[in-house]
Coordinates of C-alpha atoms in Angstrom, one line a residue:
Chain A
M10 CA 59.0 -53.0 106.5
G11 CA 56.2 -55.5 106.7
M12 CA 54.7 -54.5 103.5
G13 CA 53.8 -58.0 102.1
K14 CA 50.4 -59.3 101.8
A15 CA 49.4 -62.7 103.3
I16 CA 46.7 -64.7 101.5
V17 CA 45.3 -68.0 102.7
I18 CA 43.9 -70.4 100.2
T19 CA 41.2 -72.5 101.8
S20 CA 38.1 -74.4 101.0
G21 CA 36.8 -76.6 103.9
K22 CA 36.4 -79.6 101.6
G23 CA 39.4 -81.6 100.5
G24 CA 40.4 -82.3 96.9
V25 CA 39.0 -79.1 95.3
G26 CA 42.4 -77.8 94.3
K27 CA 43.8 -75.7 97.1
T28 CA 47.3 -76.9 96.7
T29 CA 47.3 -76.6 92.9
T30 CA 45.8 -73.1 93.2
T31 CA 48.5 -72.1 95.8
A32 CA 51.3 -73.4 93.6
N33 CA 50.0 -71.7 90.5
I34 CA 49.2 -68.3 92.1
G35 CA 52.5 -68.3 93.9
T36 CA 54.4 -69.2 90.7
G37 CA 52.4 -66.8 88.6
L38 CA 53.1 -63.9 90.8
A39 CA 56.8 -64.8 90.9
I40 CA 56.9 -64.9 87.1
M41 CA 55.4 -61.4 87.1
G42 CA 58.4 -60.3 89.1
Y43 CA 57.2 -60.4 92.7
K44 CA 58.9 -61.9 95.6
V45 CA 56.7 -64.8 96.8
V46 CA 56.7 -67.5 99.4
V47 CA 54.2 -70.4 99.4
V48 CA 53.6 -71.8 102.8
D49 CA 52.3 -75.4 103.4
T50 CA 50.3 -75.6 106.7
D51 CA 49.1 -79.1 106.0
I52 CA 51.3 -80.6 108.7
G53 CA 51.3 -84.4 108.4
L54 CA 49.9 -84.5 104.9
R55 CA 52.2 -82.2 103.0
N56 CA 51.7 -81.9 99.2
L57 CA 52.7 -78.5 98.2
D58 CA 56.3 -79.5 97.9
V59 CA 55.4 -82.3 95.6
V60 CA 53.2 -80.2 93.3
M61 CA 56.0 -77.6 93.2
G62 CA 58.5 -80.3 92.4
L63 CA 60.7 -79.4 95.4
E64 CA 60.2 -82.4 97.5
N65 CA 63.8 -83.6 97.3
R66 CA 65.2 -80.3 98.6
I67 CA 63.5 -80.3 101.9
V68 CA 65.9 -80.2 104.9
Y69 CA 64.0 -78.1 107.4
D70 CA 60.2 -77.5 107.6
I71 CA 57.7 -75.1 109.2
V72 CA 57.8 -76.8 112.5
D73 CA 61.6 -76.5 112.7
V74 CA 61.3 -72.8 111.9
V75 CA 58.6 -72.2 114.5
E76 CA 60.4 -74.2 117.2
G77 CA 63.7 -72.4 116.4
N78 CA 65.6 -75.6 115.3
C79 CA 66.7 -73.5 112.3
R80 CA 66.6 -70.0 111.1
L81 CA 63.8 -68.8 108.9
K82 CA 66.2 -68.4 105.9
Q83 CA 67.3 -72.1 106.3
G84 CA 63.7 -73.3 106.2
L85 CA 62.9 -71.6 102.9
I86 CA 63.5 -73.5 99.8
K87 CA 64.4 -71.4 96.7
D88 CA 62.8 -72.4 93.5
K89 CA 65.6 -72.4 91.0
R90 CA 63.3 -72.2 87.9
F91 CA 61.6 -69.0 89.0
D92 CA 63.3 -66.0 90.5
G93 CA 61.8 -64.8 93.8
L94 CA 59.8 -67.9 94.5
Y95 CA 60.3 -69.7 97.8
L96 CA 58.6 -72.6 99.6
L97 CA 58.2 -73.1 103.3
P98 CA 57.2 -76.8 103.5
A99 CA 55.1 -78.5 106.1
A100 CA 56.5 -81.2 108.4
Q101 CA 55.4 -84.7 107.5
T102 CA 56.2 -86.5 110.7
K103 CA 54.3 -84.2 113.1
D104 CA 50.6 -83.3 113.4
K105 CA 48.7 -80.1 113.3
T106 CA 49.2 -79.4 117.0
A107 CA 52.9 -79.0 116.4
V108 CA 52.2 -75.3 115.6
N109 CA 49.7 -72.9 117.2
P110 CA 48.0 -69.8 115.8
E111 CA 50.2 -67.4 117.8
Q112 CA 53.3 -68.9 116.3
M113 CA 51.8 -68.6 112.8
I114 CA 51.0 -64.9 113.4
E115 CA 54.6 -64.3 114.4
L116 CA 55.9 -66.4 111.4
V117 CA 53.8 -64.6 108.8
A118 CA 54.8 -61.2 110.2
K119 CA 58.4 -62.2 109.7
L120 CA 57.7 -63.4 106.1
K121 CA 55.9 -60.1 105.3
E122 CA 59.1 -58.2 105.9
E123 CA 60.9 -60.3 103.3
F124 CA 58.2 -61.0 100.7
D125 CA 55.6 -59.2 98.6
F126 CA 53.2 -62.1 98.8
I127 CA 52.8 -64.9 101.3
I128 CA 50.5 -67.5 99.9
I129 CA 49.3 -69.9 102.6
D130 CA 48.0 -73.4 101.6
S131 CA 45.4 -74.4 104.1
P132 CA 44.6 -78.1 105.0
A133 CA 41.1 -79.5 104.5
G134 CA 38.8 -79.3 107.4
I135 CA 38.1 -76.5 110.0
E136 CA 40.1 -77.7 112.9
Q137 CA 43.5 -76.7 114.3
G138 CA 45.3 -76.9 110.9
F139 CA 42.7 -74.5 109.4
K140 CA 43.0 -72.2 112.4
N141 CA 46.7 -72.1 112.0
S142 CA 46.5 -71.4 108.3
I143 CA 44.3 -68.3 108.7
A144 CA 45.9 -66.9 111.8
G145 CA 48.3 -64.6 110.1
A146 CA 46.4 -64.0 106.9
D147 CA 45.3 -60.6 105.7
E148 CA 43.0 -62.0 103.0
A149 CA 41.4 -65.3 102.1
Y150 CA 40.7 -66.9 98.7
I151 CA 38.1 -69.6 98.8
V152 CA 38.4 -72.5 96.3
T153 CA 35.3 -74.5 95.4
T154 CA 34.3 -76.8 92.6
P155 CA 30.8 -76.8 91.1
E156 CA 29.5 -79.4 93.5
I157 CA 26.9 -78.8 96.2
S158 CA 29.1 -80.4 98.9
A159 CA 32.1 -78.2 98.0
V160 CA 29.9 -75.1 97.9
R161 CA 28.3 -76.0 101.2
D162 CA 31.7 -76.4 102.9
A163 CA 32.9 -73.1 101.3
D164 CA 29.9 -71.3 102.9
R165 CA 30.8 -72.7 106.3
V166 CA 34.4 -71.6 105.9
I167 CA 33.4 -68.1 104.8
G168 CA 31.4 -67.9 108.1
L169 CA 34.3 -69.0 110.1
L170 CA 36.7 -66.6 108.4
E171 CA 34.3 -63.7 109.3
A172 CA 34.3 -64.9 112.9
H173 CA 38.1 -64.7 112.8
G174 CA 37.9 -61.2 111.4
I175 CA 38.8 -62.0 107.8
N176 CA 36.1 -60.3 105.8
N177 CA 35.4 -60.2 102.1
P178 CA 37.1 -63.4 101.0
K179 CA 37.3 -63.9 97.2
L180 CA 36.0 -66.9 95.3
I181 CA 37.9 -69.2 92.8
V182 CA 35.7 -71.7 91.1
N183 CA 37.8 -74.6 90.0
R184 CA 37.2 -77.4 87.5
I185 CA 34.4 -75.9 85.5
R186 CA 33.3 -77.9 82.5
Y187 CA 31.6 -75.5 80.1
D188 CA 30.0 -78.3 78.0
M189 CA 28.4 -79.8 81.2
V190 CA 27.2 -76.3 82.4
K191 CA 25.7 -75.6 79.0
R192 CA 23.8 -78.9 79.2
G193 CA 22.6 -78.0 82.6
D194 CA 24.4 -80.9 84.2
M195 CA 26.8 -78.8 86.3
M196 CA 26.2 -75.9 88.7
N197 CA 27.1 -72.7 86.9
V198 CA 29.2 -69.9 88.3
E199 CA 26.3 -67.5 88.8
D200 CA 24.5 -70.0 91.0
I201 CA 27.6 -70.5 93.2
V202 CA 28.2 -66.7 93.5
D203 CA 24.6 -66.3 94.3
I204 CA 24.7 -68.7 97.2
L205 CA 28.1 -67.7 98.6
A206 CA 27.5 -63.9 98.1
I207 CA 31.2 -63.0 97.8
D208 CA 33.3 -61.5 95.1
L209 CA 34.5 -63.8 92.2
L210 CA 38.3 -63.7 91.6
G211 CA 38.4 -66.2 88.8
I212 CA 37.3 -69.4 87.1
I213 CA 39.6 -72.3 86.3
P214 CA 38.4 -74.7 83.6
D215 CA 38.8 -78.5 84.1
D216 CA 42.0 -79.1 82.2
E217 CA 44.1 -82.2 81.5
A218 CA 47.1 -79.9 81.4
I219 CA 46.7 -79.4 85.2
V220 CA 46.9 -83.1 85.9
I221 CA 50.0 -83.5 83.7
S222 CA 51.8 -80.5 85.2
T223 CA 50.9 -81.5 88.7
N224 CA 52.4 -84.9 88.2
K225 CA 55.5 -83.4 86.8
G226 CA 55.9 -81.0 89.6
E227 CA 55.8 -77.9 87.3
P228 CA 52.9 -75.5 87.9
V229 CA 50.8 -75.2 84.8
V230 CA 50.9 -71.4 85.0
A231 CA 54.4 -71.3 83.6
E232 CA 53.2 -72.9 80.3
E233 CA 52.1 -70.7 77.5
K234 CA 49.2 -72.6 75.9
P235 CA 46.8 -74.3 78.3
L236 CA 43.6 -72.5 79.1
S237 CA 44.0 -73.2 82.8
A238 CA 47.3 -71.5 82.7
K239 CA 45.7 -68.4 81.2
A240 CA 43.0 -68.6 83.8
Y241 CA 45.6 -68.6 86.6
R242 CA 47.5 -65.7 85.0
N243 CA 44.3 -63.7 84.9
I244 CA 43.8 -64.4 88.6
C245 CA 47.3 -63.2 89.3
N246 CA 46.6 -60.0 87.4
R247 CA 43.4 -59.4 89.3
I248 CA 45.3 -59.9 92.6
L249 CA 47.6 -57.1 91.3
G250 CA 44.5 -54.9 90.9
K251 CA 44.3 -55.1 87.1
E252 CA 40.9 -55.5 85.4
V253 CA 40.9 -58.6 83.4
E254 CA 37.9 -60.1 81.5
L255 CA 37.1 -63.7 82.1
L256 CA 38.4 -66.1 79.5
N257 CA 36.2 -66.5 76.5
L258 CA 35.3 -70.2 76.9
D259 CA 31.7 -70.0 76.2
N260 CA 29.1 -68.1 74.1
N261 CA 27.4 -67.1 77.3
E262 CA 30.6 -65.4 78.4
G263 CA 29.2 -61.8 78.2
K264 CA 27.0 -62.4 81.1
L265 CA 29.8 -63.8 83.4
S266 CA 32.1 -60.9 82.5
K267 CA 29.4 -58.5 83.4
L268 CA 28.9 -60.2 86.7
L269 CA 32.6 -60.1 87.4
K270 CA 32.8 -56.4 86.6
I271 CA 29.8 -55.7 88.8
L272 CA 31.5 -57.6 91.7
F273 CA 34.7 -55.8 91.3
S274 CA 33.3 -52.4 90.9
K275 CA 31.9 -52.6 94.4
Chain B
M10 CA -13.5 -77.3 131.3
K11 CA -13.8 -74.3 129.1
E12 CA -11.6 -71.5 130.1
G13 CA -13.2 -68.1 130.7
L14 CA -11.8 -64.7 131.0
V15 CA -10.7 -65.3 134.5
N16 CA -9.0 -68.4 135.6
F17 CA -7.4 -69.5 138.9
K18 CA -4.1 -71.4 138.7
G19 CA -2.3 -73.0 141.5
I20 CA 1.5 -72.9 141.7
N21 CA 4.1 -73.4 144.4
G22 CA 3.2 -71.0 147.2
G23 CA -0.4 -70.2 146.3
I24 CA -3.0 -69.4 143.7
Y25 CA -2.7 -66.7 141.0
I26 CA -5.4 -65.3 138.7
C27 CA -4.9 -65.4 135.0
V28 CA -6.8 -62.8 133.0
K29 CA -7.4 -63.2 129.3
G30 CA -8.5 -60.1 127.5
G31 CA -11.8 -58.3 128.1
E32 CA -12.8 -55.0 129.7
Y33 CA -12.0 -54.3 133.3
S34 CA -15.7 -54.2 134.4
T35 CA -16.4 -57.7 132.8
I36 CA -13.3 -59.1 134.4
L37 CA -14.4 -57.8 137.7
Q38 CA -17.9 -59.3 137.3
E39 CA -16.4 -62.7 136.3
L40 CA -13.9 -62.7 139.1
E41 CA -16.6 -61.9 141.7
R42 CA -18.9 -64.6 140.3
K43 CA -16.2 -67.2 140.5
L44 CA -15.2 -66.2 144.0
M45 CA -18.7 -66.4 145.2
E46 CA -19.1 -69.9 143.8
S47 CA -16.5 -71.3 146.2
L48 CA -15.7 -68.6 148.6
D49 CA -14.8 -71.1 151.4
F50 CA -12.1 -72.6 149.3
F51 CA -10.6 -69.3 148.4
K52 CA -10.6 -68.1 152.0
G53 CA -8.2 -70.9 152.9
A54 CA -5.8 -70.1 150.0
K55 CA -3.1 -67.6 149.4
I56 CA -3.7 -65.3 146.5
I57 CA -0.3 -64.3 145.1
G58 CA -1.1 -62.1 142.2
I59 CA -2.7 -61.4 138.9
K60 CA -1.3 -62.2 135.5
G61 CA -2.4 -60.9 132.1
D62 CA -1.7 -58.1 129.6
S63 CA -5.1 -56.8 129.0
I64 CA -5.4 -54.9 132.3
S65 CA -3.1 -52.3 133.8
R66 CA -1.1 -52.5 136.9
E67 CA -3.5 -50.2 138.7
E68 CA -6.4 -52.3 137.7
K69 CA -4.6 -55.4 139.0
N70 CA -4.0 -53.7 142.3
E71 CA -7.6 -52.7 142.5
L72 CA -8.8 -56.3 142.0
L73 CA -6.3 -57.5 144.6
N74 CA -7.6 -54.9 147.1
I75 CA -11.2 -56.0 146.4
M76 CA -10.3 -59.6 147.1
K77 CA -8.3 -58.6 150.2
Y78 CA -11.0 -56.2 151.8
K79 CA -14.3 -57.1 150.3
Y80 CA -13.9 -60.9 150.4
E81 CA -11.3 -61.0 153.2
L82 CA -9.0 -63.3 151.3
N83 CA -5.4 -63.9 152.2
V84 CA -3.7 -61.8 149.5
I85 CA 0.1 -61.7 149.5
E86 CA 0.8 -58.7 147.3
D87 CA 3.8 -58.6 145.0
S88 CA 5.2 -61.7 146.5
Q89 CA 5.8 -63.4 143.1
E90 CA 5.5 -60.4 140.8
T91 CA 8.7 -61.2 138.9
F92 CA 7.5 -64.8 138.3
L93 CA 4.1 -63.8 137.3
D94 CA 5.1 -61.0 135.0
K95 CA 7.4 -63.3 133.1
P96 CA 5.4 -64.9 130.4
K97 CA 5.8 -68.6 129.9
V98 CA 5.5 -68.3 126.1
F99 CA 7.0 -65.3 124.3
E100 CA 4.0 -63.1 123.7
G101 CA 5.5 -60.4 121.4
I102 CA 4.7 -62.0 118.1
V103 CA 2.4 -59.2 117.2
E104 CA 4.4 -56.5 118.8
G105 CA 7.6 -57.2 120.7
M106 CA 11.3 -57.5 120.9
T107 CA 13.0 -58.0 117.6
K108 CA 16.5 -58.6 116.5
F109 CA 17.7 -57.3 113.2
I110 CA 20.7 -59.0 111.4
H111 CA 22.1 -57.5 108.2
N112 CA 24.3 -60.4 107.0
T113 CA 24.4 -63.7 105.2
I114 CA 23.8 -66.5 107.6
R115 CA 26.1 -69.3 106.6
S116 CA 26.4 -73.0 107.2
G117 CA 27.2 -73.8 110.8
Q118 CA 26.1 -70.5 112.2
V119 CA 23.3 -70.3 114.7
I120 CA 21.2 -67.3 115.4
E121 CA 19.1 -67.5 118.6
Y122 CA 17.0 -64.8 120.2
D123 CA 14.2 -64.5 122.8
G124 CA 12.0 -62.6 120.5
N125 CA 11.5 -62.0 116.8
I126 CA 14.3 -62.3 114.3
V127 CA 14.5 -60.3 111.0
I128 CA 17.4 -61.3 108.7
I129 CA 18.3 -58.8 105.9
G130 CA 20.1 -61.3 103.8
D131 CA 20.1 -65.0 102.9
V132 CA 20.0 -68.0 105.3
N133 CA 22.2 -70.6 103.6
P134 CA 21.9 -74.4 103.9
G135 CA 23.3 -75.6 107.2
A136 CA 22.5 -72.5 109.1
L137 CA 20.0 -72.5 112.0
I138 CA 17.7 -69.6 113.1
R139 CA 15.9 -70.0 116.4
A140 CA 13.4 -67.5 117.7
K141 CA 10.8 -67.4 120.5
G142 CA 8.8 -65.2 118.1
N143 CA 8.5 -64.8 114.3
I144 CA 11.3 -65.2 111.8
V145 CA 11.3 -62.9 108.8
I146 CA 13.9 -63.3 106.1
L147 CA 14.4 -60.6 103.5
G148 CA 16.3 -63.0 101.2
S149 CA 16.2 -66.7 100.7
L150 CA 15.8 -69.3 103.5
K151 CA 17.6 -72.5 102.7
G152 CA 18.7 -73.5 106.1
V153 CA 16.6 -74.5 109.1
A154 CA 14.2 -72.1 110.8
H155 CA 12.5 -72.7 114.2
A156 CA 10.0 -70.0 115.2
G157 CA 8.2 -70.1 118.5
I158 CA 10.8 -72.3 120.2
D159 CA 9.1 -72.1 123.5
G160 CA 6.0 -73.7 122.1
N161 CA 4.2 -70.8 120.4
T162 CA 2.4 -72.2 117.4
N163 CA 1.1 -68.8 116.5
A164 CA 4.6 -67.7 115.4
L165 CA 5.3 -67.5 111.7
V166 CA 8.2 -67.8 109.3
A167 CA 8.2 -65.5 106.2
A168 CA 10.8 -65.2 103.4
Y169 CA 11.2 -63.7 100.0
D170 CA 12.3 -67.2 98.9
L171 CA 11.1 -69.8 101.3
R172 CA 12.7 -73.2 100.7
P173 CA 14.1 -74.4 104.0
M174 CA 15.6 -77.8 104.7
Q175 CA 13.3 -78.0 107.7
L176 CA 10.9 -75.6 109.3
R177 CA 9.6 -75.8 112.8
I178 CA 7.0 -73.7 114.5
G179 CA 6.4 -74.3 118.1
N180 CA 6.6 -78.1 118.4
V181 CA 5.4 -78.8 114.8
I182 CA 8.0 -79.9 112.3
G183 CA 7.6 -79.5 108.5
R184 CA 10.3 -80.7 106.1
R185 CA 11.0 -80.2 102.5
P186 CA 9.3 -82.8 100.2
D187 CA 11.9 -85.2 98.8
E188 CA 10.9 -84.6 95.3
N189 CA 11.8 -81.3 93.7
M190 CA 9.3 -78.5 94.5
D191 CA 8.1 -76.1 91.9
I192 CA 9.6 -72.8 92.8
I193 CA 6.8 -70.3 92.5
G194 CA 9.1 -67.3 92.9
L195 CA 6.8 -65.4 95.3
P196 CA 7.4 -64.4 98.9
E197 CA 5.8 -67.0 101.1
V198 CA 4.8 -67.4 104.7
A199 CA 4.7 -70.6 106.8
R200 CA 2.1 -70.9 109.7
V201 CA 0.7 -73.8 111.7
Y202 CA -2.9 -74.8 110.8
D203 CA -4.3 -78.0 112.5
N204 CA -0.9 -79.0 113.8
E205 CA 0.7 -78.9 110.4
V206 CA 3.0 -76.4 108.8
V207 CA 1.3 -74.7 105.8
I208 CA 3.2 -72.6 103.4
E209 CA 1.4 -70.1 101.2
P210 CA 2.1 -66.9 99.3
Y211 CA 1.6 -63.9 101.6
L212 CA 0.6 -61.7 98.7
P213 CA -1.8 -64.1 97.0
R214 CA -3.1 -61.6 94.5
K215 CA 0.2 -60.7 93.0

């Protein structure tokens, strides 16, 4: 028992796509046949339920579970569209201090007995909510966008994770626009990896389909066509240990694929 | 007043002798000359020790004995040895205590050490390195480095890729120019000349 893997999705900066990434990785892994729970630790500013389209099903939340107002099973919301996918929502009427790291460790340990993957959505910032979100995690995925401010915050968070004993986090670069990168108007992925010096897990292109699917409450990964959906599926496969080349979005792709291979062969 | 090899300095509790470089024999000559100049003054004072790296402990004791018995001065031996042996400014920038760190130093992290610091890795923007001695970075320096924090302007900062946000050596502050700098792609070293931080390649012929 206790075989599941707990992964925290974090970034430092807000608005870079943590929640979207959590929803899509969680859904993607569930579609691939794994038992997954996505956990929202953004108490007071919950979003994951909205992005997952499960807002209207919330009865109990993470604070109720931790305080023992309900059983763990009652707090978990089953996603009817995808077998094996569950959500543990955050509380909206409390704040981050309603839960402490010790309680999170206990909670995640319980979830690990039931699930293959526990995907934890971290709030923005580096305060109590962040500390709660990483407390029970085995691994961390850092989401950043190709902006200096987001990369700077990612760097800070990687340092904090190391200080908490979570080493070798993996990087997801979100909202890349290849046309802008080609023109030299946007940081490219190599630059970001160079600064942060961590392994690259995947690149998500800036894609209208994500905006549409987020508003509908249906994670994009479940769709066939969009490029961003393929990118998320690739990330899920890499999480499962498969070697997947980066999407061919650009002529310069060979270089990136090589970079990814080098990083993963380490 | 120009400082010579041997200087007398007054602190709480007495006078100590500060020796700067030179051979033992010349130091002895200088000391005796200075003592003779105002022997009456020194007879009323308490001599509490000798400070300086250029002469050995035995030689220091010998000088103290000469003052005590030949000139009959009031020498209080070893009274403030611990105080005197502790340098006011870190003196190990040529050879001294060094901390080695094999890691990327990230935003928000502070590395501080009472000696030299060698970083095997990058120092990212938002990180702070503070050393009493030199700072050497075997990677790129994009954060803030402060060498010689106790006021030693002889300390240096060197990096394979030196483009710090801000660089301080002793009490001198240098900052990155607001316009984009040309990256020359060579290892560089920063030192203080004429109260300004100057950055130059340390292998100019490459």
